[in-house]
Structures are given as C-alpha cells and as structure tokens.
Coordinates of C-alpha atoms and ligand atoms in Angstrom, one line a residue:
M1 CA 89.3 118.0 76.5
A2 CA 89.6 118.3 80.3
A3 CA 92.9 120.3 80.9
N4 CA 95.5 118.2 82.6
Y5 CA 95.6 120.8 85.4
E6 CA 94.6 124.4 86.1
V7 CA 96.6 126.6 88.5
L8 CA 94.9 129.3 90.5
P9 CA 96.5 132.8 90.4
G10 CA 97.5 132.7 94.1
Y11 CA 99.3 129.4 93.9
K12 CA 102.5 129.3 95.9
R13 CA 105.5 127.0 95.3
F14 CA 105.6 123.9 97.6
N15 CA 108.2 123.7 100.4
Q16 CA 109.9 120.3 100.4
R17 CA 109.6 120.4 104.2
D18 CA 105.9 119.8 103.8
N19 CA 105.8 116.7 101.7
A20 CA 104.9 113.4 103.5
I21 CA 108.4 112.0 103.4
M22 CA 110.0 115.1 105.1
R23 CA 107.1 115.6 107.5
S24 CA 108.0 112.2 109.0
A25 CA 111.2 113.9 110.3
W26 CA 109.5 116.8 112.1
D27 CA 105.7 116.6 112.2
P28 CA 104.4 115.0 115.5
A29 CA 101.6 113.4 113.5
L30 CA 104.1 111.5 111.4
N31 CA 107.4 111.3 113.2
S32 CA 106.7 108.0 114.8
Y33 CA 107.0 106.6 111.3
G34 CA 110.6 105.3 111.5
E35 CA 110.1 103.5 114.9
R36 CA 106.8 102.0 113.9
S37 CA 108.1 100.8 110.6
K38 CA 111.2 99.2 112.3
K39 CA 109.0 97.4 114.8
T40 CA 106.7 96.1 112.1
I41 CA 109.6 94.9 110.0
S42 CA 111.1 93.0 112.9
D43 CA 107.6 91.4 113.7
H44 CA 107.2 90.4 110.1
I45 CA 110.6 88.8 109.9
K46 CA 110.1 86.9 113.1
N47 CA 106.8 85.6 111.8
N48 CA 108.2 85.0 108.3
Y49 CA 105.2 86.5 106.6
P50 CA 105.1 85.8 102.9
G51 CA 106.7 88.6 101.1
F52 CA 108.0 90.1 104.4
G53 CA 110.7 87.7 105.4
H54 CA 114.4 88.2 106.1
R55 CA 115.4 87.3 102.6
D56 CA 112.8 89.7 101.1
F57 CA 114.1 92.7 103.1
A58 CA 117.7 91.7 102.4
F59 CA 116.7 91.7 98.7
D60 CA 115.3 95.2 99.1
S61 CA 118.4 96.4 100.9
G62 CA 120.5 95.1 97.9
T63 CA 118.4 97.0 95.3
M64 CA 118.8 100.3 97.2
T65 CA 122.6 100.1 97.2
V66 CA 123.3 102.6 94.4
V67 CA 120.8 105.2 95.5
S68 CA 121.7 105.1 99.1
S69 CA 125.5 104.9 99.0
F70 CA 128.2 107.6 99.0
G71 CA 125.8 110.4 99.9
T72 CA 123.2 109.7 97.2
A73 CA 119.6 109.8 98.4
I74 CA 116.2 109.8 96.7
N75 CA 115.1 113.1 98.3
R76 CA 118.4 115.0 98.9
P77 CA 119.6 117.4 96.2
D78 CA 123.2 118.0 95.1
S79 CA 124.7 115.0 96.8
G80 CA 126.5 111.8 95.8
L81 CA 125.6 110.8 92.3
T82 CA 123.2 113.7 92.0
S83 CA 125.9 116.3 92.6
W84 CA 125.3 119.5 90.7
K85 CA 129.0 119.6 90.0
P86 CA 131.0 117.3 87.7
L87 CA 131.7 114.0 89.3
Q88 CA 134.6 113.0 87.0
T89 CA 137.8 114.7 88.1
S90 CA 140.1 113.2 85.4
N91 CA 141.3 116.0 83.0
E92 CA 141.4 113.4 80.2
R93 CA 137.6 113.6 80.2
E94 CA 137.4 117.4 79.8
I95 CA 136.8 118.5 76.2
P96 CA 138.3 121.9 75.6
P97 CA 135.8 124.5 74.1
E98 CA 137.8 124.9 70.9
L99 CA 137.3 121.2 70.1
R100 CA 133.5 121.3 70.4
D101 CA 131.8 120.4 67.2
A102 CA 129.8 123.4 65.8
R103 CA 127.3 121.1 64.2
S104 CA 126.3 119.8 67.6
R105 CA 125.2 123.3 68.7
D106 CA 121.8 123.0 66.9
P107 CA 119.1 122.8 69.6
V108 CA 117.1 120.1 67.8
E109 CA 120.2 118.0 67.2
M110 CA 121.2 118.5 70.9
R111 CA 117.8 117.5 72.1
E112 CA 117.7 114.4 69.9
G113 CA 121.3 113.6 71.1
V114 CA 120.2 113.8 74.7
R115 CA 117.2 111.6 73.9
K116 CA 119.4 108.9 72.3
V117 CA 121.9 109.0 75.2
A118 CA 119.1 108.7 77.8
R119 CA 117.4 105.9 76.0
Y120 CA 120.7 104.0 75.6
L121 CA 121.4 104.5 79.3
G122 CA 118.1 102.8 80.2
A123 CA 115.3 105.4 80.1
D124 CA 112.0 103.9 78.9
L125 CA 110.5 107.4 78.3
V126 CA 112.2 110.6 77.5
G127 CA 110.5 114.0 77.1
F128 CA 111.5 117.7 77.2
T129 CA 109.9 120.8 78.6
D130 CA 110.9 124.4 79.4
L131 CA 111.0 124.7 83.2
D132 CA 107.8 126.1 84.8
E133 CA 109.2 127.6 88.0
R134 CA 105.9 126.9 89.8
W135 CA 107.0 123.2 90.0
V136 CA 110.3 123.9 91.6
Y137 CA 110.3 123.5 95.4
S138 CA 110.4 126.9 97.1
H139 CA 112.8 125.3 99.7
H140 CA 114.9 122.2 100.1
Y141 CA 114.6 120.3 103.4
F142 CA 117.5 118.5 105.0
P143 CA 116.0 116.4 107.9
E144 CA 119.4 115.6 109.5
K145 CA 120.0 119.2 110.4
G146 CA 116.5 120.6 110.1
E147 CA 117.7 123.1 107.5
N148 CA 115.3 124.6 105.0
P149 CA 117.2 126.7 102.5
P150 CA 115.6 128.2 99.4
V151 CA 116.1 126.4 96.1
E152 CA 118.5 128.3 93.9
L153 CA 119.1 126.7 90.5
P154 CA 122.2 127.6 88.5
E155 CA 121.6 130.7 86.4
G156 CA 120.1 129.9 83.0
C157 CA 118.9 126.4 83.8
D158 CA 115.4 126.6 82.3
Q159 CA 115.2 123.4 80.3
V160 CA 114.2 120.0 81.6
V161 CA 115.0 116.5 80.4
V162 CA 112.3 114.3 82.0
M163 CA 113.0 110.5 82.0
G164 CA 110.7 107.6 83.0
L165 CA 111.7 104.1 84.1
S166 CA 109.0 101.5 84.0
M167 CA 108.5 99.1 86.9
D168 CA 108.0 95.4 86.4
H169 CA 104.4 94.4 86.2
D170 CA 104.7 91.1 88.2
M171 CA 106.8 92.5 90.9
M172 CA 104.3 95.4 91.4
A173 CA 101.5 92.9 91.4
T174 CA 102.7 91.6 94.7
A175 CA 101.9 94.9 96.4
P176 CA 102.1 95.4 99.3
T177 CA 105.2 93.4 100.1
A178 CA 108.9 93.8 100.4
I179 CA 109.2 92.1 97.0
M180 CA 107.2 95.0 95.5
M181 CA 109.3 97.5 97.4
T182 CA 112.5 96.0 95.9
E183 CA 111.1 97.0 92.5
T184 CA 110.6 100.6 93.5
H185 CA 114.1 100.8 95.0
R186 CA 115.7 98.9 92.1
N187 CA 114.4 101.7 89.9
Y188 CA 115.6 104.5 92.2
S189 CA 119.1 102.9 91.9
R190 CA 118.8 102.7 88.1
M191 CA 117.6 106.4 88.1
A192 CA 120.6 107.5 90.2
A193 CA 122.9 106.0 87.6
L194 CA 120.8 107.4 84.7
V195 CA 120.5 111.1 85.8
S196 CA 124.2 111.3 86.8
S197 CA 125.3 109.9 83.5
V198 CA 123.0 112.1 81.4
A199 CA 124.1 115.1 83.4
Q200 CA 127.7 114.3 82.8
Y201 CA 127.0 113.9 79.0
I202 CA 125.5 117.4 79.1
R203 CA 128.4 118.9 81.0
A204 CA 130.9 117.3 78.6
M205 CA 128.9 119.0 75.8
G206 CA 129.6 122.3 77.5
Y207 CA 126.5 123.1 79.6
Q208 CA 125.4 123.0 83.2
A209 CA 123.3 120.1 84.5
V210 CA 121.3 119.5 87.7
P211 CA 120.5 115.8 88.1
S212 CA 117.5 115.2 90.3
L213 CA 115.4 112.3 91.7
N214 CA 112.5 113.3 94.0
D215 CA 114.3 116.5 95.2
T216 CA 114.3 120.1 93.9
A217 CA 111.2 120.0 91.7
L218 CA 107.9 118.1 91.4
N219 CA 108.2 115.2 88.9
V220 CA 104.5 114.7 88.2
P221 CA 103.8 118.1 86.6
L222 CA 107.1 118.1 84.8
A223 CA 106.3 114.7 83.3
V224 CA 102.9 116.1 82.2
D225 CA 104.5 119.3 80.8
A226 CA 107.0 117.1 78.9
G227 CA 104.1 115.3 77.2
L228 CA 104.9 111.9 78.8
A229 CA 101.9 111.5 81.2
Q230 CA 98.6 112.7 82.5
P231 CA 97.8 113.4 86.2
S232 CA 95.6 110.8 88.0
R233 CA 93.3 110.2 90.9
L234 CA 96.0 108.1 92.7
G235 CA 98.6 110.8 92.6
P236 CA 101.5 109.5 90.4
A237 CA 101.4 110.4 86.7
I238 CA 99.8 107.9 84.4
T239 CA 101.4 107.1 81.0
P240 CA 99.8 105.3 78.1
E241 CA 102.7 102.8 78.0
F242 CA 102.9 101.7 81.6
G243 CA 100.0 103.4 83.4
P244 CA 101.2 104.5 86.9
R245 CA 103.9 101.8 86.9
V246 CA 106.7 104.3 86.1
R247 CA 109.0 106.5 88.1
F248 CA 110.3 109.8 86.8
C249 CA 113.5 111.7 87.3
K250 CA 115.0 114.7 85.5
V251 CA 118.0 116.7 84.6
I252 CA 117.6 120.5 84.6
T253 CA 120.0 122.3 82.3
D254 CA 120.9 125.4 80.4
M255 CA 121.6 123.4 77.2
P256 CA 119.4 125.1 74.6
L257 CA 116.9 122.3 73.7
E258 CA 114.1 124.5 72.4
A259 CA 111.8 122.4 74.6
V260 CA 108.2 123.6 75.0
R261 CA 105.4 122.4 77.2
K262 CA 103.3 120.0 75.2
H263 CA 100.5 118.3 77.0
R264 CA 99.4 114.8 76.1
D265 CA 95.8 113.6 76.2
F266 CA 95.0 109.9 76.0
G267 CA 91.8 110.1 78.0
A268 CA 93.2 109.5 81.5
I269 CA 91.3 112.4 83.2
E270 CA 88.0 111.3 81.8
F271 CA 88.7 107.7 82.7
C272 CA 89.6 108.6 86.3
E273 CA 86.4 110.5 86.6
E274 CA 84.5 107.3 86.0
C275 CA 86.8 104.9 87.9
E276 CA 87.5 105.0 91.6
K277 CA 89.2 101.7 91.9
C278 CA 92.3 103.1 93.6
A279 CA 90.2 105.0 96.1
D280 CA 88.0 101.9 96.8
A281 CA 91.1 99.7 97.2
C282 CA 93.1 102.0 99.4
P283 CA 93.3 100.4 102.9
S284 CA 93.8 103.8 104.6
N285 CA 91.1 105.7 102.7
S286 CA 93.8 108.1 101.6
L287 CA 92.5 108.7 98.0
P288 CA 89.6 111.0 97.1
K289 CA 86.4 110.1 95.4
G290 CA 84.4 112.5 93.2
P291 CA 85.7 115.3 91.0
R292 CA 89.0 117.2 91.1
T293 CA 89.2 120.2 93.4
T294 CA 91.7 123.0 94.0
E295 CA 91.7 122.4 97.8
G296 CA 94.0 120.1 99.6
I297 CA 92.8 117.6 102.2
S298 CA 95.9 117.3 104.4
G299 CA 99.0 119.2 105.4
T300 CA 101.0 117.2 102.9
N301 CA 99.1 118.9 100.0
N302 CA 99.9 122.1 98.2
P303 CA 96.5 123.6 97.2
G304 CA 95.7 125.9 94.3
V305 CA 95.9 123.3 91.4
L306 CA 92.9 121.6 90.0
K307 CA 93.6 117.9 90.6
W308 CA 92.9 115.0 92.9
Y309 CA 94.5 115.4 96.4
G310 CA 95.4 112.4 98.4
N311 CA 95.9 112.3 102.2
Y312 CA 99.6 111.3 102.2
E313 CA 99.7 111.4 106.0
S314 CA 97.4 108.5 106.4
C315 CA 99.0 106.8 103.4
R316 CA 102.4 107.0 105.1
L317 CA 101.1 105.9 108.4
Y318 CA 99.7 102.8 106.6
W319 CA 103.2 102.2 105.2
A320 CA 104.5 102.2 108.8
S321 CA 101.9 99.7 109.8
I322 CA 103.0 97.2 107.2
G323 CA 106.7 98.0 107.2
T324 CA 107.0 98.6 103.4
N325 CA 105.7 101.1 100.9
C326 CA 102.3 100.0 99.7
G327 CA 101.5 100.3 96.0
I328 CA 98.0 98.8 96.2
C329 CA 96.6 101.8 94.2
I330 CA 99.1 101.2 91.4
R331 CA 98.4 97.5 91.4
V332 CA 94.6 97.9 90.9
C333 CA 94.7 100.7 88.4
P334 CA 93.3 99.6 85.0
F335 CA 96.0 101.5 83.2
N336 CA 98.5 99.2 84.9
H337 CA 98.9 96.6 82.1
G338 CA 101.6 95.5 79.8
K339 CA 101.5 95.2 76.1
G340 CA 98.8 93.1 74.4
F341 CA 96.2 93.5 71.6
H342 CA 93.2 93.6 73.9
H343 CA 94.9 96.3 76.1
S344 CA 95.5 98.3 72.9
I345 CA 91.8 98.1 72.1
A346 CA 90.9 99.3 75.6
K347 CA 93.3 102.2 75.3
W348 CA 91.8 103.1 71.9
I349 CA 88.4 103.2 73.5
I350 CA 89.6 105.3 76.4
R351 CA 91.0 107.9 74.0
R352 CA 87.5 108.3 72.5
K353 CA 86.3 109.5 76.0
W354 CA 82.9 107.8 75.8
R355 CA 81.8 107.8 79.4
W356 CA 79.6 104.8 79.1
A357 CA 82.5 102.8 77.6
N358 CA 84.8 103.9 80.4
R359 CA 82.2 102.7 82.9
F360 CA 82.0 99.4 81.1
L361 CA 85.8 99.0 81.0
V362 CA 86.0 99.6 84.8
K363 CA 83.5 96.8 85.3
L364 CA 85.2 94.5 82.8
H365 CA 88.5 95.0 84.7
D366 CA 86.7 93.6 87.8
W367 CA 85.0 90.7 86.0
L368 CA 88.4 89.6 84.6
G369 CA 90.0 89.7 88.0
Y370 CA 92.7 92.2 87.1
G371 CA 94.4 93.9 89.9
E372 CA 94.4 90.9 92.2
Q373 CA 97.5 90.4 94.4
K374 CA 100.1 88.1 93.1
D375 CA 101.8 85.6 95.4
P376 CA 105.2 87.2 96.3
A377 CA 106.8 83.7 96.5
F378 CA 106.8 83.7 92.7
F379 CA 110.0 85.6 92.7
W380 CA 112.0 83.1 94.7
N381 CA 110.3 80.0 93.2
G382 CA 110.8 80.9 89.5
R383 CA 111.2 84.4 88.4
G384 CA 114.6 84.9 89.9
A385 CA 116.1 81.6 88.8
Ligands
LIG1 S1 100.1 103.6 98.5 FE1 98.5 102.3 99.6 S2 97.9 103.5 101.4 FE2 98.9 105.0 99.9 S3 97.3 105.8 98.7 FE3 98.1 104.0 97.6 S4 96.7 102.4 98.2 FE4 96.5 104.1 99.7
LIG2 S1 92.5 103.3 89.5 FE1 91.1 104.3 88.2 S2 90.7 106.3 89.2 FE2 92.5 105.4 90.1 S3 94.2 106.3 88.9 FE3 93.7 104.4 87.9 S4 92.2 104.9 86.3 FE4 92.3 106.6 87.7

C-alpha cells in the first residue's frame, strides 16, 4: 500500500497567512484578485453569459447568507457561528454538572452520540481522530487588520470530530459557473450551522468545543486521519462515497472520544498515479503531473509532506479571470460519481490496485463522455422548479 502521506522530519506547521486565499490580501502577485474578480463579474452580467448572469450571482449570494452573516466567515476562526465560546446565553439551556448522566461518560458512547447528532444535523460523513498538531496552522491570519497571531487551542482539546458534506453532482457538473459556485457556498452555509450545533451539543455535555470551517487547521489531512478520505492529485481529499465532491469541517474538543488515527485505503493514490485527468483539464496548468514529491511548487504550498502540490496562485488568478471559483478538476475526476451498480464495480476494481485496470478505467471514463460540462440553464429550467 502507498502511504496516504509521509512527513519529513523538518516539517513546519503552515501559517494561514501563506495560503492562496489569504495571500490575495497581501501578496502583490495575488492582491489584484478582488478587483479583477469584480470586473469580470460585471462584464459577465452585462453580457448575460450562461451560468454567469445576474440571477446566477444573486442565487450565489443567497446561498452564502448563513456563512457570511453576523461575523461568520469561511476562513476566520472564533467568530459568528464558529465562536469558541457558547452562543446560547439562556440559562435554561445550561445543564448543571450534578445532573449529567454518568452513563454518558463512556468515551465510546460519547463518540457514537456525537456521530448520531452530527448525522442528524446533516453530516454525510462523520469520523474521529486524535489531533495531530502538525495539521494545526501555526498562525491565524486576519486580513482586515493584517494580524497574524499564533494559534492557541484551549487546553486539552486533542480530539477532532471531522464531518463531510457532499456536494450535488449535477450542480458541480456545470463547473465553472456561478451555478456551481452556489453549491460550494450552500455547503459552507450548511457547515456553519452544522459545526456550531455539534459544538453546542458537546458543550452542553460538559466539554470544550472549537467549531471550525477552513480556519485553524487543515481539513484534508484531518479527514485522512479520521479515515474518511485519501489525498489526491487535485488537492482536496477524495472519498469513496462522493470522490472529491465533498467539503470537510471539524469540531476540536476535549471530550474524551478515544479517537485514533485510522487511515483508509480504497486505491485512490494508485489510481491518481495512473490518471492525470485533473491536471490535463486544468485551464491554468496549476495541477502537477507525475509522481508525488515533498517539494512545493509555489509560495502557497507548505513543503515537507509527500503528496501532489498544486500551484494555487495560478489557480486563484484563473478564478479571478472567470469571476467564480472553478471546480473543473472536481468535475472531471473519475471518482466524482454518484451511486450506481457500474460505479460500484469500478470502485471494486480500483481497490484491487491493478495498474492496467486503472489505466483502462481512465480511458473508459473518456470514451463514455464522463466529466463533460453540464448546461447551467438546467437549474432554472427544471431542477429548481
Ligand atoms: S479549480 Fe480550476 S484552475 Fe484550480 S486547480 Fe482546479 S481546474 Fe485548475
Ligand atoms: S482526476 Fe484522476 S488524477 Fe486527478 S484526482 Fe481524480 S483520480 Fe486523481
């Protein structure tokens, strides 16, 4: 088995300031992003490009409401719904320690309780891991003030509840359009509600909880450590259920869950070694070909881990040139399928790790026309009715 990742001894934790989103705020190579993006959007709306019209961007704005209101933000820690302190101020909701049920102190019961609550609240995938501090950002970054303080988690918070929300196949198939972007933002809004609610459940059980979207710690290795996913050539983690069509969030807690790192292996690394569809399809040539390395290829990478490094500067500049996020790499990935008997057979074959079979499946994916862009008008003409 190819290990999901290997970490070199000198590896240093990543500073949030250096990721592509934050670099847009301060790095001259990227800080025209906002203006360029705005200009592109207005040009698209004026020209009413399919999937980039006024109504499409209005729809996107609507889907972002929960995650962008009252201080909540995708990349900002401890704010709005992702506050590290309890959000409910009513004393009626506080359960005094003497009333806590002793039976619910068992770590396995508590873990399974959290799983049930998270699933009920909308998580499609739930996993648990002990916290590997290497995946915690060394520093937060607050672009409004340019502040870059160290990340300090509450004492004892060393367990992670990792949750995945799947993105709709047809909406993602319109990539790159504002219609596809609505699906990513709809899921961030769902995530904000999910992490804050799971965190509040944990607090009401008597423990600390740090709800987090893309801030504070890296979601891809946490999802891998929780046994939910494997790393991929395109960057986001791949799951057997939804491929890369999933977004992860987490709650870091001191609730004793007896969570341990448990890597999953469904053949994704070996499949990516044979498949370069995402790299071939990337319009900005941001994704690498060839084997994994431990060296980054742009300032937005944190070297020292054996993996595929993308150039997220050129990726982000491409986003600015189209006015939305892109998602072509997700759309064309052969793991990006829904349920179906034939897809189950393909996944069974991929788990065998026969290189010749993987090569055949990549070609078959092309022959069957999978990964083609879907007309974004489908949403307004039928889907949304
Ligand atoms: S999102 Fe688009 S530009 Fe960025 S890596 Fe994927 S295909 Fe390339
Ligand atoms: S498109 Fe192919 S190479 Fe890229 S992530 Fe998907 S399986 Fe891996």
